[in-house]
């Protein structure tokens, strides 16, 4: 789960297998390739397959993982890579364009409460849709007592830019990232939650110390605004800070550390251009907007993100690893408090939708494809 479990770098592989934390069996034996990295050669193995447009992955305390499929299915991936049938109790989704069942996150106290959070595109009236966040209990037959705890407002037409990622802050709050639904200007206004990061209590109520708590219910949910389409988010375990990967237009993807109440400029400023080639002023032209820690042109299309804390890749400890749709792999970023620098790209020859660290210290990535798979990254033997 997102409060990542780690094992000592000195733990022998045999001990991990004995504990049931390393998968064994035919799925693991299907090596795709070995790729060179700063941590040495890495073996990329096909761990699970048979997934249709997988979107999110999160590990449970027992070493199994929850995996979403964009058409609306949630599955459990066992420790040997086998997949359960679709779980009952998931919400109806708006499976059009970029919408569908997206992120999944186990509650930090899952071992006690078995609560699972799902973020998804929720259908509205007259063909509209918006991002929603709900939670339920993982039971014997699936998700039980599922309830929506937050809805993006307003619901609008179109199938683009839903976001969305879930991240749990160390103080127990939830960050939810929301795309601006390809509507541009609403990202600059606080009377809606398009193009925003919102901060919630775990039951969906609003924290009293949110930056705009005195401006009404909608604004009271907002943590930061002026965003475009955020499909990557993770908490730095050293500082407790939220980091997000945000898709730009024609160029100008961004890595940001959203601060309370700050405006990140979209669509007034951007490091990219409009798709028709029209220029957009660069962020430094407006000192009232917060600038990105990193920006990418050509784009990487960030999707999914994790801070690595495991023992298998010592050279990567503390780094952020972002899934990349356009660069077809992982982008490793070194982060020091508020500054960041790209240091490496790990080629995987596939559009990577999400990345997670398993309890064994391996990295698990899901591919954005109609016949999507889960890949497992470990040091080559």
Tab-separated table of C-alpha atoms in Angstrom:
chain	number	residue	atom	x	y	z
A	1	UNK	CA	0.000	0.000	0.000
A	2	UNK	CA	1.071	3.621	-0.260
A	3	UNK	CA	2.645	3.618	3.182
A	4	UNK	CA	5.296	1.367	1.621
A	5	UNK	CA	6.526	-1.769	3.351
A	6	UNK	CA	10.280	-2.302	3.105
A	7	UNK	CA	12.757	-5.058	3.909
A	8	UNK	CA	16.425	-4.851	4.840
A	9	UNK	CA	18.855	-4.810	1.932
A	10	UNK	CA	20.743	-7.638	3.710
A	11	UNK	CA	17.717	-9.978	3.739
A	12	UNK	CA	18.571	-13.030	1.623
A	13	UNK	CA	16.316	-13.865	-1.287
A	14	UNK	CA	15.683	-17.300	0.209
A	15	UNK	CA	14.186	-15.684	3.295
A	16	UNK	CA	11.848	-13.590	1.156
A	17	UNK	CA	10.645	-16.633	-0.740
A	18	UNK	CA	10.145	-18.511	2.504
A	19	UNK	CA	8.097	-15.630	3.837
A	20	UNK	CA	5.938	-15.675	0.700
A	21	UNK	CA	6.931	-12.144	-0.337
A	22	UNK	CA	8.743	-13.066	-3.537
A	23	UNK	CA	6.548	-14.593	-6.203
A	24	UNK	CA	7.504	-17.988	-7.497
A	25	UNK	CA	6.080	-19.899	-10.396
A	26	UNK	CA	5.731	-19.584	-14.169
A	27	UNK	CA	4.753	-15.912	-14.343
A	28	UNK	CA	8.034	-14.790	-12.800
A	29	UNK	CA	10.079	-16.976	-15.137
A	30	UNK	CA	8.959	-15.065	-18.238
A	31	UNK	CA	11.840	-12.603	-18.508
A	32	UNK	CA	11.110	-9.851	-21.005
A	33	UNK	CA	14.574	-8.347	-21.166
A	34	UNK	CA	17.476	-6.919	-19.212
A	35	UNK	CA	18.029	-3.165	-19.318
A	36	UNK	CA	21.091	-1.151	-18.218
A	37	UNK	CA	20.600	1.338	-15.360
A	38	UNK	CA	22.711	3.282	-12.877
A	39	UNK	CA	21.931	0.538	-10.349
A	40	UNK	CA	23.335	-2.097	-12.710
A	41	UNK	CA	21.477	-4.354	-15.118
A	42	UNK	CA	17.800	-4.761	-14.267
A	43	UNK	CA	15.686	-7.744	-15.221
A	44	UNK	CA	12.224	-6.858	-16.475
A	45	UNK	CA	9.865	-9.809	-16.099
A	46	UNK	CA	6.282	-10.265	-17.178
A	47	UNK	CA	4.550	-10.847	-13.856
A	48	UNK	CA	0.841	-10.727	-14.692
A	49	UNK	CA	-1.127	-10.332	-17.902
A	50	UNK	CA	-4.658	-10.387	-19.223
A	51	UNK	CA	-5.536	-6.849	-18.097
A	52	UNK	CA	-7.560	-4.417	-20.196
A	53	UNK	CA	-6.206	-0.869	-19.896
A	54	UNK	CA	-4.910	-1.234	-16.325
A	55	UNK	CA	-4.684	2.150	-14.601
A	56	UNK	CA	-3.728	1.875	-10.935
A	57	UNK	CA	-1.902	-0.567	-8.654
A	58	UNK	CA	-1.463	-0.613	-4.882
A	59	UNK	CA	-0.098	-3.278	-2.558
A	60	UNK	CA	-1.830	-4.759	0.467
A	61	UNK	CA	0.054	-5.641	3.656
A	62	UNK	CA	0.035	-9.373	2.821
A	63	UNK	CA	1.927	-8.882	-0.469
A	64	UNK	CA	-1.068	-9.075	-2.784
A	65	UNK	CA	-1.993	-6.030	-4.864
A	66	UNK	CA	-5.132	-4.290	-6.085
A	67	UNK	CA	-5.189	-3.441	-9.798
A	68	UNK	CA	-7.802	-1.349	-11.613
A	69	UNK	CA	-8.856	-1.674	-15.229
A	70	UNK	CA	-10.163	1.417	-16.957
A	71	UNK	CA	-13.467	-0.164	-18.146
A	72	UNK	CA	-14.490	-0.470	-14.492
A	73	UNK	CA	-12.965	-3.654	-13.082
A	74	UNK	CA	-10.942	-4.144	-9.905
A	75	UNK	CA	-8.844	-7.277	-9.447
A	76	UNK	CA	-6.559	-8.744	-6.817
A	77	UNK	CA	-3.106	-9.775	-8.045
A	78	UNK	CA	-1.770	-12.679	-5.982
A	79	UNK	CA	1.848	-13.044	-4.938
A	80	UNK	CA	2.463	-15.424	-7.859
A	81	UNK	CA	1.053	-12.973	-10.423
A	82	UNK	CA	-2.293	-14.680	-10.887
A	83	UNK	CA	-5.354	-12.438	-11.068
A	84	UNK	CA	-8.719	-12.788	-9.383
A	85	UNK	CA	-11.975	-12.427	-11.282
A	86	UNK	CA	-13.348	-8.855	-11.191
A	87	UNK	CA	-14.459	-7.924	-7.688
A	88	UNK	CA	-18.086	-7.079	-6.999
A	89	UNK	CA	-19.161	-3.748	-5.563
A	90	UNK	CA	-17.229	-1.312	-7.727
A	91	UNK	CA	-18.967	1.863	-8.948
A	92	UNK	CA	-20.384	2.519	-12.401
A	93	UNK	CA	-17.818	4.497	-14.393
A	94	UNK	CA	-17.763	6.868	-17.367
A	95	UNK	CA	-15.611	4.713	-19.657
A	96	UNK	CA	-15.124	7.204	-22.473
A	97	UNK	CA	-12.014	8.988	-23.697
A	98	UNK	CA	-9.586	9.209	-20.797
A	99	UNK	CA	-12.267	8.366	-18.229
A	100	UNK	CA	-12.933	5.117	-16.407
A	101	UNK	CA	-11.911	3.402	-13.195
A	102	UNK	CA	-8.578	4.961	-12.383
A	103	UNK	CA	-6.624	5.016	-9.147
A	104	UNK	CA	-6.840	2.622	-6.196
A	105	UNK	CA	-5.340	3.010	-2.732
A	106	UNK	CA	-5.486	0.893	0.404
A	107	UNK	CA	-6.059	2.869	3.585
A	108	UNK	CA	-2.873	3.285	5.659
A	109	UNK	CA	-4.722	1.368	8.395
A	110	UNK	CA	-5.915	-1.346	5.986
A	111	UNK	CA	-4.729	-4.174	8.242
A	112	UNK	CA	-7.227	-2.935	10.817
A	113	UNK	CA	-10.110	-1.501	8.761
A	114	UNK	CA	-9.752	-3.157	5.286
A	115	UNK	CA	-10.762	0.129	3.639
A	116	UNK	CA	-10.056	0.671	-0.065
A	117	UNK	CA	-10.342	3.991	-1.936
A	118	UNK	CA	-11.223	4.220	-5.644
A	119	UNK	CA	-10.938	7.303	-7.865
A	120	UNK	CA	-12.896	7.214	-11.106
A	121	UNK	CA	-14.767	9.143	-13.773
A	122	UNK	CA	-18.385	9.294	-12.595
A	123	UNK	CA	-21.176	9.716	-15.180
A	124	UNK	CA	-23.602	12.610	-14.734
A	125	UNK	CA	-26.676	13.892	-16.491
A	126	UNK	CA	-26.813	14.542	-20.243
A	127	UNK	CA	-23.526	12.809	-20.979
A	128	UNK	CA	-21.470	14.792	-18.492
A	129	UNK	CA	-18.863	13.361	-16.122
A	130	UNK	CA	-16.452	14.298	-13.378
A	131	UNK	CA	-13.902	12.675	-11.118
A	132	UNK	CA	-15.194	11.075	-7.930
A	133	UNK	CA	-13.555	9.466	-4.911
A	134	UNK	CA	-15.224	6.686	-2.941
A	135	UNK	CA	-14.344	4.091	-0.360
A	136	UNK	CA	-15.542	0.686	0.776
A	137	UNK	CA	-14.445	-2.384	2.681
A	138	UNK	CA	-12.644	-5.275	1.002
A	139	UNK	CA	-14.705	-8.349	1.894
A	140	UNK	CA	-14.948	-11.939	0.756
A	141	UNK	CA	-16.923	-11.089	-2.388
A	142	UNK	CA	-15.429	-7.729	-3.267
A	143	UNK	CA	-15.945	-4.122	-2.208
A	144	UNK	CA	-18.704	-3.777	0.371
A	145	UNK	CA	-20.627	-0.663	1.446
A	146	UNK	CA	-19.000	1.540	-1.200
A	147	UNK	CA	-19.771	5.236	-0.694
A	148	UNK	CA	-18.782	8.316	-2.674
A	149	UNK	CA	-17.019	10.765	-0.357
A	150	UNK	CA	-16.041	13.492	-2.862
A	151	UNK	CA	-17.266	14.655	-6.254
A	152	UNK	CA	-15.502	17.065	-8.594
A	153	UNK	CA	-17.723	20.008	-9.457
A	154	UNK	CA	-19.173	20.765	-11.841
A	155	UNK	CA	-19.607	17.720	-14.035
A	156	UNK	CA	-18.952	18.754	-17.643
A	157	UNK	CA	-19.034	17.212	-21.099
A	158	UNK	CA	-16.053	15.636	-22.829
A	159	UNK	CA	-13.765	12.710	-22.104
A	160	UNK	CA	-10.433	14.371	-21.343
A	161	UNK	CA	-8.348	15.338	-18.305
A	162	UNK	CA	-9.853	13.618	-15.279
A	163	UNK	CA	-6.519	13.308	-13.457
A	164	UNK	CA	-6.393	11.496	-11.036
A	165	UNK	CA	-4.234	10.118	-8.204
A	166	UNK	CA	-4.707	9.448	-4.500
A	167	UNK	CA	-1.942	10.148	-1.970
A	168	UNK	CA	-2.081	9.816	1.817
A	169	UNK	CA	-0.265	12.512	3.787
A	170	UNK	CA	1.607	11.523	6.967
A	171	UNK	CA	-0.983	13.434	9.035
A	172	UNK	CA	-3.743	11.183	7.692
A	173	UNK	CA	-5.265	13.536	5.123
A	174	UNK	CA	-5.955	12.521	1.522
A	175	UNK	CA	-4.675	14.435	-1.478
A	176	UNK	CA	-6.698	13.887	-4.666
A	177	UNK	CA	-5.469	15.322	-7.969
A	178	UNK	CA	-8.051	16.584	-10.458
A	179	UNK	CA	-7.637	17.452	-14.128
A	180	UNK	CA	-9.263	20.568	-15.561
A	181	UNK	CA	-11.337	18.400	-17.927
A	182	UNK	CA	-9.813	20.199	-20.921
A	183	UNK	CA	-11.813	23.322	-20.065
A	184	UNK	CA	-8.821	25.662	-19.521
A	185	UNK	CA	-10.026	28.795	-17.657
A	186	UNK	CA	-11.857	27.116	-14.733
A	187	UNK	CA	-8.467	25.966	-13.430
A	188	UNK	CA	-7.884	29.604	-12.382
A	189	UNK	CA	-11.109	29.939	-10.397
A	190	UNK	CA	-11.919	28.666	-6.915
A	191	UNK	CA	-15.662	28.232	-7.469
A	192	UNK	CA	-15.033	24.784	-8.995
A	193	UNK	CA	-12.644	21.869	-8.559
A	194	UNK	CA	-11.416	21.550	-12.141
A	195	UNK	CA	-7.612	21.678	-12.369
A	196	UNK	CA	-7.090	21.417	-8.621
A	197	UNK	CA	-5.409	19.396	-5.912
A	198	UNK	CA	-7.914	18.865	-3.096
A	199	UNK	CA	-7.162	17.862	0.501
A	200	UNK	CA	-9.700	15.822	2.421
A	201	UNK	CA	-10.164	13.973	5.661
A	202	UNK	CA	-10.411	10.229	5.140
A	203	UNK	CA	-14.207	10.344	5.393
A	204	UNK	CA	-14.408	13.063	2.717
A	205	UNK	CA	-15.025	15.942	5.131
A	206	UNK	CA	-12.901	19.065	4.784
A	207	UNK	CA	-9.961	19.924	7.044
A	208	UNK	CA	-10.401	23.193	8.893
A	209	UNK	CA	-6.848	24.274	8.038
A	210	UNK	CA	-7.188	24.062	4.247
A	211	UNK	CA	-5.991	27.334	2.680
A	212	UNK	CA	-9.442	28.510	1.486
A	213	UNK	CA	-11.524	27.024	4.294
A	214	UNK	CA	-13.410	30.290	4.779
A	215	UNK	CA	-14.607	30.581	1.157
A	216	UNK	CA	-17.328	27.928	1.140
A	217	UNK	CA	-17.501	24.182	0.568
A	218	UNK	CA	-16.027	24.069	-2.949
A	219	UNK	CA	-13.093	26.382	-2.313
A	220	UNK	CA	-12.655	24.840	1.119
A	221	UNK	CA	-11.548	21.564	-0.469
A	222	UNK	CA	-8.800	23.175	-2.569
A	223	UNK	CA	-5.134	22.774	-1.648
A	224	UNK	CA	-3.628	24.246	-4.843
A	225	UNK	CA	-4.980	25.298	-8.243
A	226	UNK	CA	-4.033	26.359	-11.771
A	227	UNK	CA	-3.229	22.761	-12.771
A	228	UNK	CA	-3.863	21.020	-16.080
A	229	UNK	CA	-3.949	17.208	-15.906
A	230	UNK	CA	-2.271	15.481	-12.949
A	231	UNK	CA	-1.832	11.724	-13.365
A	232	UNK	CA	1.155	11.225	-11.037
A	233	UNK	CA	1.365	11.920	-7.311
A	234	UNK	CA	3.369	10.625	-4.346
A	235	UNK	CA	4.446	11.666	-0.861
A	236	UNK	CA	8.173	12.066	-0.194
A	237	UNK	CA	8.598	9.937	2.965
A	238	UNK	CA	11.541	12.039	4.154
A	239	UNK	CA	9.752	15.398	4.185
A	240	UNK	CA	6.084	14.403	4.022
A	241	UNK	CA	5.648	16.714	1.007
A	242	UNK	CA	3.337	15.959	-1.900
A	243	UNK	CA	4.880	15.874	-5.387
A	244	UNK	CA	2.859	15.669	-8.608
A	245	UNK	CA	3.545	15.004	-12.268
A	246	UNK	CA	1.401	17.145	-14.517
A	247	UNK	CA	0.811	16.848	-18.264
A	248	UNK	CA	1.396	19.994	-20.281
A	249	UNK	CA	-0.058	20.818	-23.708
A	250	UNK	CA	2.383	20.784	-26.677
A	251	UNK	CA	5.464	20.491	-24.471
A	252	UNK	CA	5.764	21.658	-20.898
A	253	UNK	CA	5.072	18.619	-18.725
A	254	UNK	CA	5.796	19.550	-15.105
A	255	UNK	CA	6.943	18.146	-11.796
A	256	UNK	CA	5.533	20.268	-8.972
A	257	UNK	CA	5.552	20.306	-5.189
A	258	UNK	CA	2.115	21.828	-4.551
A	259	UNK	CA	2.086	24.296	-1.687
A	260	UNK	CA	-1.026	25.307	0.225
A	261	UNK	CA	-2.938	28.056	-1.567
A	262	UNK	CA	-0.503	28.458	-4.480
A	263	UNK	CA	-1.603	29.013	-8.075
A	264	UNK	CA	0.407	27.051	-10.680
A	265	UNK	CA	-0.631	29.157	-13.622
A	266	UNK	CA	-2.532	27.007	-16.120
A	267	UNK	CA	-3.771	28.117	-18.642
A	268	UNK	CA	-2.367	31.657	-18.285
A	269	UNK	CA	1.248	30.450	-18.341
A	270	UNK	CA	2.912	27.214	-19.390
A	271	UNK	CA	6.285	25.880	-20.537
A	272	UNK	CA	4.434	24.422	-23.540
A	273	UNK	CA	2.379	25.768	-26.418
A	274	UNK	CA	-1.201	25.290	-27.537
A	275	UNK	CA	-1.729	22.311	-29.849
A	276	UNK	CA	-2.253	24.673	-32.776
A	277	UNK	CA	1.198	26.173	-32.173
A	278	UNK	CA	0.100	29.394	-30.490
A	279	UNK	CA	2.494	30.539	-27.820
A	280	UNK	CA	1.669	30.581	-24.102
A	281	UNK	CA	3.687	32.929	-21.875
A	282	UNK	CA	6.352	31.145	-19.819
A	283	UNK	CA	5.833	30.951	-16.034
A	284	UNK	CA	8.668	33.392	-15.146
A	285	UNK	CA	6.699	36.179	-16.844
A	286	UNK	CA	4.217	36.030	-13.961
A	287	UNK	CA	5.826	36.084	-10.527
A	288	UNK	CA	2.431	35.608	-8.868
A	289	UNK	CA	2.340	32.009	-10.165
A	290	UNK	CA	4.368	29.139	-8.729
A	291	UNK	CA	6.831	27.606	-11.209
A	292	UNK	CA	7.595	23.944	-11.765
A	293	UNK	CA	10.545	22.176	-10.161
A	294	UNK	CA	11.175	20.443	-13.514
A	295	UNK	CA	9.581	20.904	-16.906
A	296	UNK	CA	9.921	18.621	-19.919
A	297	UNK	CA	9.849	19.419	-23.635
A	298	UNK	CA	9.533	16.995	-25.412
A	299	UNK	CA	6.953	15.671	-23.001
A	300	UNK	CA	7.239	12.499	-20.950
A	301	UNK	CA	3.479	12.260	-20.170
A	302	UNK	CA	3.891	11.371	-16.479
A	303	UNK	CA	1.490	8.790	-15.074
A	304	UNK	CA	2.043	7.126	-11.710
A	305	UNK	CA	4.821	7.878	-9.248
A	306	UNK	CA	6.566	6.352	-6.247
A	307	UNK	CA	9.444	7.281	-3.947
A	308	UNK	CA	11.748	4.286	-3.728
A	309	UNK	CA	12.625	3.130	-0.200
A	310	UNK	CA	13.473	-0.544	-0.763
A	311	UNK	CA	16.694	-2.466	-0.477
A	312	UNK	CA	16.990	-4.067	-3.922
A	313	UNK	CA	18.142	-0.865	-5.679
A	314	UNK	CA	20.410	0.964	-3.245
A	315	UNK	CA	21.337	3.652	-5.803
A	316	UNK	CA	17.668	4.591	-6.190
A	317	UNK	CA	16.791	5.002	-2.528
A	318	UNK	CA	15.050	8.359	-1.982
A	319	UNK	CA	14.498	8.914	-5.697
A	320	UNK	CA	11.117	9.531	-7.276
A	321	UNK	CA	10.280	7.173	-10.139
A	322	UNK	CA	7.615	8.394	-12.553
A	323	UNK	CA	5.792	6.270	-15.060
A	324	UNK	CA	6.021	7.708	-18.551
A	325	UNK	CA	3.571	7.175	-21.378
A	326	UNK	CA	5.490	9.097	-24.057
A	327	UNK	CA	9.050	8.145	-23.052
A	328	UNK	CA	7.901	4.508	-22.631
A	329	UNK	CA	9.571	3.696	-19.365
A	330	UNK	CA	10.423	5.164	-15.980
A	331	UNK	CA	11.940	8.574	-15.310
A	332	UNK	CA	14.074	8.746	-12.158
A	333	UNK	CA	14.270	12.098	-10.398
A	334	UNK	CA	16.546	13.045	-7.495
A	335	UNK	CA	14.711	15.296	-5.041
A	336	UNK	CA	16.194	17.440	-2.289
A	337	UNK	CA	13.440	19.170	-0.325
A	338	UNK	CA	12.008	21.619	-2.898
A	339	UNK	CA	14.510	21.080	-5.742
A	340	UNK	CA	14.505	18.248	-8.255
A	341	UNK	CA	16.648	16.978	-11.127
A	342	UNK	CA	16.090	14.218	-13.644
A	343	UNK	CA	18.988	11.771	-13.403
A	344	UNK	CA	18.002	8.733	-15.440
A	345	UNK	CA	15.514	7.056	-17.753
A	346	UNK	CA	14.839	3.342	-17.556
A	347	UNK	CA	13.627	2.132	-20.968
A	348	UNK	CA	10.806	-0.417	-20.875
A	349	UNK	CA	9.490	-0.101	-24.440
A	350	UNK	CA	5.917	0.311	-23.228
A	351	UNK	CA	3.579	3.081	-22.156
A	352	UNK	CA	3.784	2.982	-18.366
A	353	UNK	CA	0.572	3.957	-16.591
A	354	UNK	CA	1.520	3.374	-12.933
A	355	UNK	CA	4.423	2.250	-10.769
A	356	UNK	CA	4.471	0.784	-7.258
A	357	UNK	CA	7.028	-0.636	-4.866
A	358	UNK	CA	6.236	-4.126	-3.644
A	359	UNK	CA	6.889	-5.401	-0.122
A	360	UNK	CA	9.857	-7.328	-1.578
A	361	UNK	CA	11.550	-4.078	-2.703
A	362	UNK	CA	10.927	-4.827	-6.394
A	363	UNK	CA	9.224	-2.309	-8.660
A	364	UNK	CA	5.964	-3.230	-10.340
A	365	UNK	CA	4.743	-1.227	-13.336
A	366	UNK	CA	1.550	-1.532	-15.359
A	367	UNK	CA	1.366	-0.909	-19.079
A	368	UNK	CA	-1.247	1.224	-20.794
A	369	UNK	CA	-2.583	-1.189	-23.397
A	370	UNK	CA	-5.700	-3.120	-24.361
A	371	UNK	CA	-3.695	-6.234	-23.447
A	372	UNK	CA	-1.948	-4.649	-20.473
A	373	UNK	CA	0.521	-6.422	-18.221
A	374	UNK	CA	2.259	-5.991	-14.890
A	375	UNK	CA	6.043	-5.930	-15.214
A	376	UNK	CA	8.391	-6.648	-12.307
A	377	UNK	CA	11.812	-4.993	-12.058
A	378	UNK	CA	14.580	-6.672	-10.041
A	379	UNK	CA	18.394	-6.628	-10.142
A	380	UNK	CA	19.626	-9.007	-12.831
A	381	UNK	CA	21.238	-12.138	-11.473
